[in-house]
Structures are given as structure tokens and as C-alpha cells.
Amino acid sequence: NKPSFVKLSLMRKIKKKKIKTIIWTDDNMFVRQNKSYFFLKILKLSNIYYTLFRSREVNNEVKKNSNKTYLGLPFIELEKKKIIENKTNNKNIKVLFIGKMDIKRLKYCKYLAENNICVNVYGSGWNNYININKNLIIENRPVFGSEYKKLISNSICLNFIRDFTGDCFNLKTIEIPAYGGFLLSEDTKHQRKILREKIEADYFKNE
């Protein structure tokens, strides 16, 4: 999945054995924060690079640097019922955010907390903000596996698109509705193509 986790020496051994390799990642590996010399070398040794559709500029750079590239939008099937209707009578619904702390995420979570909306936060980097508001309940730890799924399954889940990646959506766009949560995401036109507003998800502007 994550190309930067693969050693160049391993890829060279695989190539010598004439084993075909496919690199799949949902990350934009061509932004400064992710791009590296070793990633580009590994990319040249792979047979296929499969990643998500982004802007024309990013897509062109991907195609230029890889042997064969597949770009696509994720697609999911949901029940033909409004998710909101399924949740209306459940008093245990909470607002949830899972992810690392950054300034934009903190701003939105604080805003909700200051307006008497209780927000449960899981992820790393939040330790300096644990007691800033009684409505901002911070569990300063990452969550994985069955706990991750369980938390999402009965929550209104916030989703933010990282500004520096040029992404139109991310894995949470798919994971949240797939695990039974309600997606409340920063707005992008590509997410609207996947999940219908006020039926399968809802969206907000970064203002």
C-alpha cells in the first residue's frame, strides 16, 4: 500500500525474479510532504501504479513518472435508505473525529465545542488541547481495527481534506458510510459524485 514503506533493495530483488508488482496508494505521493527519491525509484521498478484521480496537473505528473498508471474514483454501494432516517431515534449518536491534530481540524472541533456540541476526538498530537473545553472530549491516541469500526458505526463523523495534497476525497469518504457512520465532510465536487448530499452524506465549506 504505502510505497515509502518498501525498501528499494527488496524491489530490485523482486524485479530480478520477474515478478510483476502493483503499487496501490490513496495518498498523493507527488506532494513535497510525501515525495522522495526512493519512492520515485520504486515507482520506476513497479509494473503498475494504481492511485486515485486528482487534478489534471497531478495526474499528468503521475503518468510521466510511472510505467503504467490507473487512476480512478472509489465507488461504494449503500442501502437505498437515508442514513439519517436510520439514526434518528438513537440517543447514543455522537459527533466523532479520528485523525492527527492540525490547525484546521482543531479550529472546527473547537468551534463545535464552543457551540455546545460535544465532539469526541481520537488520534495523536492532541495532548496540548485535552482540557480546553468540556465539550471537546479528547482521547489522545490512535484507534485501529475493530475499535475503529465500532466508533464510526454509531457516529456523525467529521472528515477533512488536507489542503496540501490536492485530494478530492480520502479513505474516510468511503470508510465512514461503509462502517455505518454518517459522513459530515469538507465539501468537494468529487465526493458529491460518490455520495448524495443529505441522503448518504452531508458537506460543509472551509470558510
Short mmCIF file of C-alpha atoms in Angstrom, two decimals:
data_model
loop_
_atom_site.label_atom_id
_atom_site.label_comp_id
_atom_site.label_asym_id
_atom_site.label_seq_id
_atom_site.Cartn_x
_atom_site.Cartn_y
_atom_site.Cartn_z
CA ASN A 1 0.00 0.00 0.00
CA LYS A 2 2.37 2.74 1.20
CA PRO A 3 5.26 2.81 -1.33
CA SER A 4 7.57 4.67 1.04
CA PHE A 5 7.49 1.62 3.38
CA VAL A 6 9.04 -0.64 0.70
CA LYS A 7 12.83 -0.92 0.55
CA LEU A 8 14.49 -0.23 -2.78
CA SER A 9 16.70 -3.33 -2.36
CA LEU A 10 13.58 -5.51 -1.98
CA MET A 11 12.03 -4.08 -5.14
CA ARG A 12 15.24 -4.79 -7.07
CA LYS A 13 15.19 -8.43 -5.90
CA ILE A 14 11.54 -8.78 -6.95
CA LYS A 15 12.33 -7.26 -10.33
CA LYS A 16 15.18 -9.73 -10.91
CA LYS A 17 12.81 -12.62 -10.29
CA LYS A 18 10.50 -11.15 -12.95
CA ILE A 19 7.61 -10.89 -10.51
CA LYS A 20 5.06 -8.28 -11.50
CA THR A 21 4.27 -5.65 -8.89
CA ILE A 22 1.35 -3.27 -8.43
CA ILE A 23 1.69 -0.24 -6.18
CA TRP A 24 -1.59 0.97 -4.71
CA THR A 25 -1.90 4.07 -2.55
CA ASP A 26 -4.65 6.55 -1.81
CA ASP A 27 -2.07 9.20 -0.85
CA ASN A 28 -0.81 11.88 -3.22
CA MET A 29 2.83 10.78 -3.35
CA PHE A 30 3.86 13.74 -5.53
CA VAL A 31 3.45 16.50 -2.95
CA ARG A 32 6.54 17.67 -1.07
CA GLN A 33 5.42 16.08 2.22
CA ASN A 34 5.22 12.58 0.67
CA LYS A 35 7.55 12.58 -2.32
CA SER A 36 11.04 11.11 -2.02
CA TYR A 37 13.98 9.90 -4.11
CA PHE A 38 13.34 6.29 -3.05
CA PHE A 39 9.65 6.47 -3.90
CA LEU A 40 10.44 7.57 -7.47
CA LYS A 41 12.99 4.75 -7.83
CA ILE A 42 10.50 2.18 -6.54
CA LEU A 43 7.85 3.56 -8.88
CA LYS A 44 10.12 3.00 -11.91
CA LEU A 45 10.66 -0.63 -10.86
CA SER A 46 6.95 -1.40 -10.48
CA ASN A 47 4.74 -2.64 -13.30
CA ILE A 48 1.54 -0.78 -12.42
CA TYR A 49 0.80 2.22 -10.25
CA TYR A 50 -2.81 2.44 -9.09
CA THR A 51 -3.95 5.56 -7.28
CA LEU A 52 -6.84 7.98 -7.01
CA PHE A 53 -7.93 10.56 -9.54
CA ARG A 54 -6.82 14.10 -8.64
CA SER A 55 -6.21 17.34 -10.54
CA ARG A 56 -5.03 17.27 -14.16
CA GLU A 57 -1.61 18.58 -13.09
CA VAL A 58 -1.09 15.83 -10.52
CA ASN A 59 -2.46 13.13 -12.84
CA ASN A 60 -0.03 14.18 -15.59
CA GLU A 61 2.94 14.01 -13.21
CA VAL A 62 1.88 10.54 -12.07
CA LYS A 63 1.65 9.28 -15.66
CA LYS A 64 5.02 10.81 -16.54
CA ASN A 65 6.82 9.01 -13.68
CA SER A 66 5.30 5.52 -13.82
CA ASN A 67 5.37 2.72 -16.39
CA LYS A 68 1.64 2.13 -16.43
CA THR A 69 -0.90 4.02 -14.36
CA TYR A 70 -4.53 3.50 -13.45
CA LEU A 71 -6.45 6.42 -11.99
CA GLY A 72 -9.90 6.06 -10.58
CA LEU A 73 -12.64 7.22 -8.26
CA PRO A 74 -13.72 4.85 -5.49
CA PHE A 75 -17.25 3.50 -5.74
CA ILE A 76 -19.40 2.02 -2.99
CA GLU A 77 -22.88 0.57 -2.75
CA LEU A 78 -25.13 1.78 0.04
CA GLU A 79 -28.62 0.72 1.06
CA LYS A 80 -31.30 2.75 -0.69
CA LYS A 81 -32.36 4.39 2.58
CA LYS A 82 -31.45 7.72 4.02
CA ILE A 83 -28.74 7.16 6.62
CA ILE A 84 -30.22 9.99 8.69
CA GLU A 85 -33.55 8.12 8.96
CA ASN A 86 -31.80 5.06 10.34
CA LYS A 87 -30.16 7.14 13.08
CA THR A 88 -32.96 9.49 14.14
CA ASN A 89 -34.19 7.60 17.19
CA ASN A 90 -30.80 6.63 18.56
CA LYS A 91 -29.94 8.78 21.58
CA ASN A 92 -26.37 7.47 21.70
CA ILE A 93 -25.26 9.18 18.48
CA LYS A 94 -22.13 11.30 18.95
CA VAL A 95 -20.01 13.61 16.84
CA LEU A 96 -16.65 11.99 16.19
CA PHE A 97 -13.34 12.87 14.62
CA ILE A 98 -10.49 10.38 14.17
CA GLY A 99 -7.13 11.68 12.96
CA LYS A 100 -3.96 13.57 13.78
CA MET A 101 -4.18 17.11 15.08
CA ASP A 102 -3.66 20.01 12.72
CA ILE A 103 -4.75 23.65 12.98
CA LYS A 104 -7.74 23.39 10.63
CA ARG A 105 -9.09 20.29 12.38
CA LEU A 106 -8.61 21.91 15.78
CA LYS A 107 -10.43 25.08 14.65
CA TYR A 108 -13.55 23.18 13.54
CA CYS A 109 -13.65 20.90 16.58
CA LYS A 110 -13.23 23.88 18.91
CA TYR A 111 -15.98 25.79 17.10
CA LEU A 112 -18.44 22.93 17.58
CA ALA A 113 -17.44 22.51 21.23
CA GLU A 114 -17.87 26.25 21.90
CA ASN A 115 -21.38 25.99 20.41
CA ASN A 116 -22.41 23.26 22.85
CA ILE A 117 -21.84 20.33 20.51
CA CYS A 118 -19.91 17.52 22.14
CA VAL A 119 -17.07 16.26 19.92
CA ASN A 120 -15.15 13.04 20.63
CA VAL A 121 -11.61 13.13 19.22
CA TYR A 122 -9.21 10.21 18.72
CA GLY A 123 -5.72 10.48 17.26
CA SER A 124 -2.21 11.67 18.05
CA GLY A 125 -0.94 15.21 18.63
CA TRP A 126 -3.95 16.42 20.65
CA ASN A 127 -2.29 16.30 24.10
CA ASN A 128 -2.00 20.11 24.43
CA TYR A 129 -5.75 20.56 23.97
CA ILE A 130 -7.21 17.96 26.34
CA ASN A 131 -8.82 20.40 28.79
CA ILE A 132 -9.60 23.46 26.63
CA ASN A 133 -13.36 22.84 26.54
CA LYS A 134 -15.67 20.46 28.40
CA ASN A 135 -17.41 19.61 25.12
CA LEU A 136 -14.16 18.64 23.41
CA ILE A 137 -13.51 15.11 24.67
CA ILE A 138 -10.01 14.15 23.56
CA GLU A 139 -8.66 10.60 23.65
CA ASN A 140 -5.09 11.36 22.67
CA ARG A 141 -4.42 8.02 20.99
CA PRO A 142 -4.91 6.42 17.58
CA VAL A 143 -7.52 3.70 17.05
CA PHE A 144 -7.42 0.73 14.70
CA GLY A 145 -9.28 -2.39 13.61
CA SER A 146 -12.50 -3.38 15.36
CA GLU A 147 -12.40 -0.39 17.74
CA TYR A 148 -12.09 1.99 14.77
CA LYS A 149 -15.09 0.39 13.08
CA LYS A 150 -17.17 0.34 16.27
CA LEU A 151 -16.56 4.04 16.98
CA ILE A 152 -17.55 5.06 13.47
CA SER A 153 -20.60 2.80 13.23
CA ASN A 154 -22.81 4.88 15.51
CA SER A 155 -21.47 8.40 14.97
CA ILE A 156 -21.69 11.55 12.91
CA CYS A 157 -18.11 11.54 11.64
CA LEU A 158 -16.19 14.66 10.65
CA ASN A 159 -13.89 14.42 7.64
CA PHE A 160 -11.33 16.99 6.49
CA ILE A 161 -9.47 17.15 3.18
CA ARG A 162 -5.80 18.06 3.60
CA ASP A 163 -5.06 21.28 1.71
CA PHE A 164 -1.52 20.38 0.61
CA THR A 165 -2.40 17.06 -1.08
CA GLY A 166 -4.76 18.36 -3.75
CA ASP A 167 -7.13 15.49 -2.88
CA CYS A 168 -10.79 15.44 -3.91
CA PHE A 169 -11.65 12.81 -1.26
CA ASN A 170 -9.85 10.41 1.07
CA LEU A 171 -10.29 6.95 2.59
CA LYS A 172 -12.69 8.25 5.24
CA THR A 173 -15.03 9.30 2.42
CA ILE A 174 -15.53 5.57 1.86
CA GLU A 175 -14.84 4.10 5.30
CA ILE A 176 -17.36 6.15 7.27
CA PRO A 177 -20.52 5.21 5.31
CA ALA A 178 -19.20 1.68 4.74
CA TYR A 179 -18.90 1.18 8.53
CA GLY A 180 -22.38 2.59 9.17
CA GLY A 181 -21.44 6.11 10.27
CA PHE A 182 -22.82 9.35 8.85
CA LEU A 183 -20.25 11.31 6.85
CA LEU A 184 -20.03 15.07 7.51
CA SER A 185 -17.18 16.12 5.23
CA GLU A 186 -15.42 19.17 3.92
CA ASP A 187 -17.04 19.78 0.54
CA THR A 188 -15.59 18.65 -2.80
CA LYS A 189 -17.44 18.06 -6.07
CA HIS A 190 -15.97 14.56 -6.47
CA GLN A 191 -17.36 13.43 -3.11
CA ARG A 192 -20.78 14.60 -4.24
CA LYS A 193 -20.48 12.27 -7.24
CA ILE A 194 -19.93 9.34 -4.88
CA LEU A 195 -22.31 10.17 -2.01
CA ARG A 196 -25.50 12.19 -2.44
CA GLU A 197 -25.88 15.25 -0.22
CA LYS A 198 -28.40 14.96 2.65
CA ILE A 199 -29.09 11.34 1.71
CA GLU A 200 -25.81 9.46 2.03
CA ALA A 201 -23.64 12.28 3.43
CA ASP A 202 -23.57 15.99 4.15
CA TYR A 203 -20.91 18.61 3.40
CA PHE A 204 -19.54 21.90 4.72
CA LYS A 205 -17.39 24.63 3.19
CA ASN A 206 -13.94 25.56 4.53
CA GLU A 207 -14.64 29.18 5.48
#
